[in-house]
Coordinates of C-alpha atoms in Angstrom, one line a residue:
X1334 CA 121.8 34.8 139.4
X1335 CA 119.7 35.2 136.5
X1336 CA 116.3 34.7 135.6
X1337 CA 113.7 35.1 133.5
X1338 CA 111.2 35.7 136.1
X1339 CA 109.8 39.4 137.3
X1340 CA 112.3 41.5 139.7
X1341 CA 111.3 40.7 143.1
X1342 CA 109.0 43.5 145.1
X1343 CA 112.6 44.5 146.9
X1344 CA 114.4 45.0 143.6
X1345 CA 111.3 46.6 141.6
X1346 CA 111.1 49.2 145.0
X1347 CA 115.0 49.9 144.8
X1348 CA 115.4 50.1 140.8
X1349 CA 112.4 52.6 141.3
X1350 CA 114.0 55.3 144.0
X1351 CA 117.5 54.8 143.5
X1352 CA 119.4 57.7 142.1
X1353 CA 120.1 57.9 138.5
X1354 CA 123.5 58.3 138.0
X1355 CA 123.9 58.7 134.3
X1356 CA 122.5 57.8 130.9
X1357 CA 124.3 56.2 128.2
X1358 CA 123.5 57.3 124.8
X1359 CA 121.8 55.1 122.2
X1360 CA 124.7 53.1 120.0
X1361 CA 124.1 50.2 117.8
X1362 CA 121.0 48.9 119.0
X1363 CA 121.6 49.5 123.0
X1364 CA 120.5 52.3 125.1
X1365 CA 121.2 51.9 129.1
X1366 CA 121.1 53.3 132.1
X1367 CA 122.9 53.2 135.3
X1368 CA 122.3 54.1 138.9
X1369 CA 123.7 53.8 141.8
X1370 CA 122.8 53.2 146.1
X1371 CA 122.0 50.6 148.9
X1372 CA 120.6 47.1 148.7
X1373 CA 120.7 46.3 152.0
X1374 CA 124.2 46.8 153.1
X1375 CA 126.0 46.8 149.8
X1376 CA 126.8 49.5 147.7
X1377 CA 125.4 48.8 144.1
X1378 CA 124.2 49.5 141.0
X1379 CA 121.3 48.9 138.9
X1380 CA 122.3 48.8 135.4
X1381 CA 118.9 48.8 133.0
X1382 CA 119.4 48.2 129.2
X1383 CA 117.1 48.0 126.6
X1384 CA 118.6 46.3 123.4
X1385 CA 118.5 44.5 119.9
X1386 CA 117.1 41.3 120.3
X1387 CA 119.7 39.6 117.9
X1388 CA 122.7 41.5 120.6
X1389 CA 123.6 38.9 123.0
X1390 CA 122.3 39.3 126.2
X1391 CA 124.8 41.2 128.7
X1392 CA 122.9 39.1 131.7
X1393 CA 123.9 35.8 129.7
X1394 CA 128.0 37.5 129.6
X1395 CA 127.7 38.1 133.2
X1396 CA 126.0 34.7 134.4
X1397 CA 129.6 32.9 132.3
X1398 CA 132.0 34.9 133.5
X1399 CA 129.9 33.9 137.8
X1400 CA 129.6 30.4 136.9
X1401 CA 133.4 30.3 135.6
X1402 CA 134.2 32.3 138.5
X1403 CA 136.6 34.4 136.2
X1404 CA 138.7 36.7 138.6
X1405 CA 138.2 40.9 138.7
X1406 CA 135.2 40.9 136.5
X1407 CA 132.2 42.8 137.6
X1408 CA 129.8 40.8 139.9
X1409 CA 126.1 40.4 139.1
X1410 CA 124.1 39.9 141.7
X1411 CA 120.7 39.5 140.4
X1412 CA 119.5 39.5 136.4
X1413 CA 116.2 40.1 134.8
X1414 CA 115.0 40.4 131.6
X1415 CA 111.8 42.4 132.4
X1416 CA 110.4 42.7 128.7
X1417 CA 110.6 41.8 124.8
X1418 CA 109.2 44.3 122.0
X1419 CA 109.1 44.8 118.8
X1420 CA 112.9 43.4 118.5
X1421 CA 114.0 45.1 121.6
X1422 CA 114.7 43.6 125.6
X1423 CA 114.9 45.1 128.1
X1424 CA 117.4 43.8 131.0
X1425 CA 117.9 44.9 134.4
X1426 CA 121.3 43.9 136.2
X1427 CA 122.4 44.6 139.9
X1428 CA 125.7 45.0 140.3
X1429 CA 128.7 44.8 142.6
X1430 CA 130.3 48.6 143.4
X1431 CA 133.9 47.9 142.6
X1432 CA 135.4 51.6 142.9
X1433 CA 136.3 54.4 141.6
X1434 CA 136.9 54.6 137.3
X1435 CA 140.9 54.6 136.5
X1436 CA 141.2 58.4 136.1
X1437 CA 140.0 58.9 139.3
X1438 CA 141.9 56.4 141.1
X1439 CA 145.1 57.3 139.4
X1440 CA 144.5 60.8 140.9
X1441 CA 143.6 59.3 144.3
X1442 CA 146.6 57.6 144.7
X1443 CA 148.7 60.3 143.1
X1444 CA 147.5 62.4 146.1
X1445 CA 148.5 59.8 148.1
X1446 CA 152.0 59.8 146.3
X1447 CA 150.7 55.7 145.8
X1448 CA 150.8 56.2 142.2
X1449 CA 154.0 54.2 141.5
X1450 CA 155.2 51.2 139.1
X1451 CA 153.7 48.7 141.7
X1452 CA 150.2 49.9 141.9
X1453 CA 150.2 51.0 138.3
X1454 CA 151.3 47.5 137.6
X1455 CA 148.9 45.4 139.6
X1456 CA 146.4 47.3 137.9
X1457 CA 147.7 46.1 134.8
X1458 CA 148.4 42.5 135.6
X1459 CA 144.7 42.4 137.4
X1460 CA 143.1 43.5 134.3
X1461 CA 145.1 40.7 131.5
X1462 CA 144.0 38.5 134.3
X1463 CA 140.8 39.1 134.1
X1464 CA 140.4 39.2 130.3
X1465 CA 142.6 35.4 129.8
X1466 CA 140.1 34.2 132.3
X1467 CA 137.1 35.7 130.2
X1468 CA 138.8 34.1 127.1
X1469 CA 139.1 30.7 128.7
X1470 CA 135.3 31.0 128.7
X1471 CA 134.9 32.0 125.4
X1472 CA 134.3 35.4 126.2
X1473 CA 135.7 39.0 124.5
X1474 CA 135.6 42.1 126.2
X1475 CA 136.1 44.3 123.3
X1476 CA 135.3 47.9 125.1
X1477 CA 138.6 47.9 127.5
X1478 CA 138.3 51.9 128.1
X1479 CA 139.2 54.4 130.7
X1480 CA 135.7 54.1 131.6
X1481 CA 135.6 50.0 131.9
X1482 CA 138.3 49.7 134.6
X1483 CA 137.6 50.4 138.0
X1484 CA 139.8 49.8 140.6
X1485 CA 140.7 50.4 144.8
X1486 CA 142.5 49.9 147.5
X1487 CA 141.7 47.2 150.0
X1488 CA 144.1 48.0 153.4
X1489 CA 147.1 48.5 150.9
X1490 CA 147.0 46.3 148.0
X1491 CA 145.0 47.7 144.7
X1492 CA 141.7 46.2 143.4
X1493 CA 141.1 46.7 140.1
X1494 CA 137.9 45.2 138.1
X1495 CA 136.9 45.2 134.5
X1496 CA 133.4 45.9 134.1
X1497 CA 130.5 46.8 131.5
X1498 CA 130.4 43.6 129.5
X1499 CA 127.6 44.7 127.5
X1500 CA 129.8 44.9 123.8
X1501 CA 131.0 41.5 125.0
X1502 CA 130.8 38.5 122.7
X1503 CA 130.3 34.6 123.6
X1504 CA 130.9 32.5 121.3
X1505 CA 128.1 30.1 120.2
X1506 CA 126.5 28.3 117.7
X1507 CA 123.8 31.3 117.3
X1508 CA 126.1 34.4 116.7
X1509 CA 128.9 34.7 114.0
X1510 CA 131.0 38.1 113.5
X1511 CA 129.7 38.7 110.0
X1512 CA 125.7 38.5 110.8
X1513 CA 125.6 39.4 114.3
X1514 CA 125.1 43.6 114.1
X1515 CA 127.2 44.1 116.9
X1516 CA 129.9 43.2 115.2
X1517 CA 134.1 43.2 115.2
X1518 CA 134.9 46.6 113.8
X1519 CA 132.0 49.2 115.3
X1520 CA 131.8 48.2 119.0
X1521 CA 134.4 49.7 121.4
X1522 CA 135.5 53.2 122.6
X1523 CA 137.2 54.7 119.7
X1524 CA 139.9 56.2 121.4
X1525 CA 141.0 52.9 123.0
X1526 CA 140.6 50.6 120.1
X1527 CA 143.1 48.8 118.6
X1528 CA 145.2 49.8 115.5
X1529 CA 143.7 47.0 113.5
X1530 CA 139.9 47.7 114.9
X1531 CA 140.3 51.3 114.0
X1532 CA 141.2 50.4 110.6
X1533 CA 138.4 48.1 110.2
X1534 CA 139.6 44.5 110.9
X1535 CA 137.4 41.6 110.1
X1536 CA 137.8 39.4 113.8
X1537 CA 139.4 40.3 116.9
X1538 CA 141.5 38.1 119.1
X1539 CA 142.7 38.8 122.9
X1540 CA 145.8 40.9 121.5
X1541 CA 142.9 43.6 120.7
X1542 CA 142.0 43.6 124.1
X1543 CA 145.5 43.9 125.7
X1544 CA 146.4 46.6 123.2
X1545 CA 143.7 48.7 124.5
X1546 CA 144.6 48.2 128.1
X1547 CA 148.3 49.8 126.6
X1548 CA 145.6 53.1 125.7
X1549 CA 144.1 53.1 128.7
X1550 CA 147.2 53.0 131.1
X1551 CA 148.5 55.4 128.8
X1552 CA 145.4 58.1 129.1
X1553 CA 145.1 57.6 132.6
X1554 CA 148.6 58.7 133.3
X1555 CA 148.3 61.5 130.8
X1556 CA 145.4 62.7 132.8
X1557 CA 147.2 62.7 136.4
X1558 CA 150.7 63.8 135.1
X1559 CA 150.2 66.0 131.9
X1560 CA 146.4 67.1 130.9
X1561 CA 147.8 71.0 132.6
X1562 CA 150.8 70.6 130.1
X1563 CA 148.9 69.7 126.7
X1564 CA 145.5 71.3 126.6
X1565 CA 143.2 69.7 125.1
X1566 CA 145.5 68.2 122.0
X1567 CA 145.8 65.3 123.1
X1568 CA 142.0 64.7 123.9
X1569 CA 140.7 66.1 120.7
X1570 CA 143.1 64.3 118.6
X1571 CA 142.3 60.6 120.7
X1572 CA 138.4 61.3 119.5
X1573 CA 138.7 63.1 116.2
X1574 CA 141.6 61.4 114.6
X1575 CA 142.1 57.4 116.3
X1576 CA 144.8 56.3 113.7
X1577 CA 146.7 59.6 113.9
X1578 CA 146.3 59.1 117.7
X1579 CA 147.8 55.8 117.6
X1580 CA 150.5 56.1 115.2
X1581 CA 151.8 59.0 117.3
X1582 CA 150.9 56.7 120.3
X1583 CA 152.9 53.4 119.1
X1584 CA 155.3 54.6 116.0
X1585 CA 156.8 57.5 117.9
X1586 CA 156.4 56.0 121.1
X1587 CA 159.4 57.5 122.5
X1588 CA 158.9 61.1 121.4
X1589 CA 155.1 60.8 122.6
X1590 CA 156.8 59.7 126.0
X1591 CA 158.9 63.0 125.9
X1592 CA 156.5 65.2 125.0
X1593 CA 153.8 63.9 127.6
X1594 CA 155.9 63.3 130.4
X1595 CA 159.1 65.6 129.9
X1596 CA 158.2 68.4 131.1
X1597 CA 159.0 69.4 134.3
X1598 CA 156.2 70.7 135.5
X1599 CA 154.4 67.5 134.4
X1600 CA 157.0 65.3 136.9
X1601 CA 156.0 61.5 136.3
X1602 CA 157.9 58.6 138.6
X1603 CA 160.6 56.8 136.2
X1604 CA 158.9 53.5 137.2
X1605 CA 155.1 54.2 136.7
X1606 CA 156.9 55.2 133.1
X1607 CA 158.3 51.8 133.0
X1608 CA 155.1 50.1 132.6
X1609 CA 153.7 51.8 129.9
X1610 CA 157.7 50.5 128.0
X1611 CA 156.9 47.1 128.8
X1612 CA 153.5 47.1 127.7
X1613 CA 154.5 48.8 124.4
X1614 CA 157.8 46.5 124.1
X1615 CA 155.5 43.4 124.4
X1616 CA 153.2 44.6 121.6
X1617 CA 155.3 45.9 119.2
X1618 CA 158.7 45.3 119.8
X1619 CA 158.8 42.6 117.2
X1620 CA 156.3 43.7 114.5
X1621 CA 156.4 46.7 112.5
X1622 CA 153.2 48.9 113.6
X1623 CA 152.6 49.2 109.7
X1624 CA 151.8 45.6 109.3
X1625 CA 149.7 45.7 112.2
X1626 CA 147.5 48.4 110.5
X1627 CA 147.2 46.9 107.6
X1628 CA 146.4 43.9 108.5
X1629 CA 142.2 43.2 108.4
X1630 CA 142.5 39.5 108.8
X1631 CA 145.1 37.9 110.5
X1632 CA 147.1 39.8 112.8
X1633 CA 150.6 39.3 112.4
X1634 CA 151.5 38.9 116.2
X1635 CA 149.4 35.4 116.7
X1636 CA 152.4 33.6 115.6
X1637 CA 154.2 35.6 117.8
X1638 CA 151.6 35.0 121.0
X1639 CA 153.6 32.4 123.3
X1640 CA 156.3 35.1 123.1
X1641 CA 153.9 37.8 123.8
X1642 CA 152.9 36.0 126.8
X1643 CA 156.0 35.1 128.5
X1644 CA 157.4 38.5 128.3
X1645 CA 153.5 40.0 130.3
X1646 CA 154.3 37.0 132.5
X1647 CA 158.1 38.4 133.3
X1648 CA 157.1 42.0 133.3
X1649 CA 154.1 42.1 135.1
X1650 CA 154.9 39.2 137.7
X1651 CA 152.0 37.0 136.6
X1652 CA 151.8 33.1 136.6
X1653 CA 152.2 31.3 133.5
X1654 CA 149.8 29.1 134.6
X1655 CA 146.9 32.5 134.8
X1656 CA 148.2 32.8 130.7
X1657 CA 147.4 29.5 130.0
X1658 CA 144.4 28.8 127.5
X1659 CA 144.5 25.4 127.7
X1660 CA 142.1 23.1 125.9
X1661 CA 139.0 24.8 126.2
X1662 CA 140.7 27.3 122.9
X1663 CA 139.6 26.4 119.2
X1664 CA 143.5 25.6 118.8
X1665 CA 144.8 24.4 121.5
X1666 CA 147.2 25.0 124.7
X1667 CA 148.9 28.5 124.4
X1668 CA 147.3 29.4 120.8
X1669 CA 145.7 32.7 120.2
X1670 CA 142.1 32.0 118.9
X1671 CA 140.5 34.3 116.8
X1672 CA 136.4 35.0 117.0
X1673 CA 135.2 33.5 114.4
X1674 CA 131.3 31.7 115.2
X1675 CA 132.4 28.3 115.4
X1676 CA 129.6 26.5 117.4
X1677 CA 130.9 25.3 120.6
X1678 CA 128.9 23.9 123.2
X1679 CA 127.4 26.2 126.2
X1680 CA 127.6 25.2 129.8
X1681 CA 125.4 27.9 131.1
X1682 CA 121.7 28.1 131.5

C-alpha cells in the first residue's frame, strides 16, 4: 500500500538497523539503495531511492502492477515517499523476498542436477507472463536483466519473479517518451538490451522486453555451463561492445551455441539448449536480424506479433488466453502497442 504519509515508527526503526545490502550507483537521475532482513516474520527488503522528480515514481509502478494483481512481479508491501527537494524524491519501498537472482539459481539447481528444459522453461514462461500482464496495465519493464529475475523453488515447482521496476514506464497523460528524461534508448542494462535499443530506437514495445529475457536465459546458462571454458570474452565483450555481442548472439546463433556449449568439459543438457532455439526461432526466425537493427522506429516484427505469440504459447506451454491484450491496448485484441504518451486514463490512486 502506498502513501504519502511518514513511515510508521515500526518501519522508520527497521529501515534504520537493517543491513545494507548494496548500493546502486547514480544513473540518470536515480541513486538507490537496497537492504535486506525481518519484518516480523517475513523476509524483506527495504528498497530507498532518491530520484528526478519528472522520473515516474517506482511506488506508483508497483501500486498498478498490486491493484491489477499482475502475476510474478515483485510485491510491495508498504510505500513512502519520505521527502521532495530541489527536484529530487526520495521513496522508500518494502518489498517481498522472492529468491535467489537467476545466476544463482541456475547454479542451485545445476547442483541439484534440476537445471533441465522444464525448470529452465517455467522460468521463461513465468517471466513473458509476468511482463503481458504488466502490458495489459500499461506498464514496460524495460530493464529485464540477469539481475531483475529472481526465482525458487517451492516443494518442487520453480518460482520465478521479475522485479526492480524502477526504469518502468506507465503510460499517462503526464509522461511522453521524447520529454520524459528517462527515456526509450538510455534506460536498461546494456548487455541485455535489445538490438534495436542498443542502436538507439525511438519507442519500445513488449518484443524489447521478451528479446532481453532471450539475453538473460542465454547469460545465465553461459555462467553455469561455460564461464570455466571462455574466460572472460564473453563478459568483456557483452559490456564493452553490445552490438558485436548481439550480432554474434542472434546472426551466428548456431556457431555461438557451439562455441559456448560444445565443449566437453562445458556439458549442457540437450533440452535446457532447446529453450534458448525456441526463444531465438520465435524472434528471429522470420526477420532478418539486419532489419531489426536498423530499424529506429517501427520494428519490423509487430506485423508479425500474433505469430510471435502463438509459437511462445506452443513452446513454452502457456495459455493463449495469459497472451491476450485484449481491449485495454491502444490497438486492439492481439496488437503490439508501441509507447508512445497517448493519454489514457489512470485507475490508480
Amino acid at each position: 500500500m502506498a502513501t504519502d504519509r511518514p513511515a510508521s515508527a515500526e518501519v522508520v526503526h527497521f529501515i534504520t538497523h537493517v543491513r545494507p545490502q548494496h548500493v546502486v550507483k547514480k544513473v540518470g537521475g536515480r541513486k538507490s539503495w537496497l537492504y535486506s532482513g525481518r519484518l516480523g516474520s517475513r523476509e524483506v527488503f527495504v528498497k530507498v531511492e532518491v530520484q528526478d522528480e519528472s522520473r515516474q515514481s517506482e511506488i506508483d509502478i508497483m501500486q498498478k502492477l498490486l491493484d491489477d494483481n499482475v502475476p510474478h512481479t515483485a510485491r510491495m508491501l508498504h510505500g513512502f515517499r519520505l521527502d521532495s527537494h530541489n527536484g529530487f524524491r526520495t521513496e522508500a519501498m518494502i518489498l517481498e523476498h522472492h529468491g535467489q537472482p537467476l545466476c544463482k539459481f541456475f547454479s542451485y539447481l545445476d547442483s541439484r542436477r534440476r537445471l533441465n528444459q522444464d525448470t529452465v522453461s517455467a522460468v521463461v514462461r513465468q517471466i513473458i507472463t509476468a511482463l503481458f500482464g504488466a502490458y495489459r496495465a500499461r506498464i514496460l519493464h524495460r530493464d529485464v536483466s540477469i539481475g531483475n529475475i529472481v526465482a525458487r523453488l517451492r516443494g518442487c515447482e520453480v518460482e520465478a519473479t521479475l522485479i526492480d521496476w524502477g526504469y518502468a514506464r506507465l503510460e499517462s497523460a503526464s509522461h511522453h517518451p521524447n520529454s520524459n528524461p528517462n527515456n526509450d534508448a538510455t534506460v536498461g542494462t546494456m548487455a541485455f538490451r535489445s538490438l534495436r535499443v542498443v542502436n538507439g530506437c525511438l519507442g519500445r514495445t513488449i518484443i524489447d522486453d521478451i528479446e532481453s529475457v532471450f539475453y538473460v536465459v542465454c547469460y545465465g546458462l553461459v555462467y553455469v555451463y561455460a564461464k570455466g571454458c571462455l574466460g572472460n570474452d564473453f563478459w568483456d565483450m557483452s559490456r564493452k561492445d553490445p552490438a558485436g555481442y548481439r550480432a554474434m548472439t542472434l546472426d551466428k546463433f548456431p556457431r555461438l551455441v557451439d562455441k559456448l556449449f560444445g565443449d566437453s568439459s562445458c556439458p549442457v543438457d540437450s533440452g535446457t539448449l532447446k529453450v534458448l532455439e525456441d526463444l531465438h526461432e520465435v524472434l528471429f526466425r522470420q526477420v532478418d536480424v539486419d532489419d531489426v537493427f536498423r530499424s529506429k522506429d517501427r520494428d519490423p516484427r509487430e506485423e508479425l506479433f500474433p505469430t510471435m505469440m502463438a509459437a511462445i504459447c506452443s513452446k513454452f506451454g502457456l495459455d493463449s488466453a495469459v497472451l491476450d491484450l485484449g481491449s485495454s491496448t491502444l490497438e486492439g485484441p492481439n496488437a503490439i502497442r508501441r509507447v508512445s504518451g497517448t493519454p489514457v486514463k489512470q485507475t490508480y490512486q
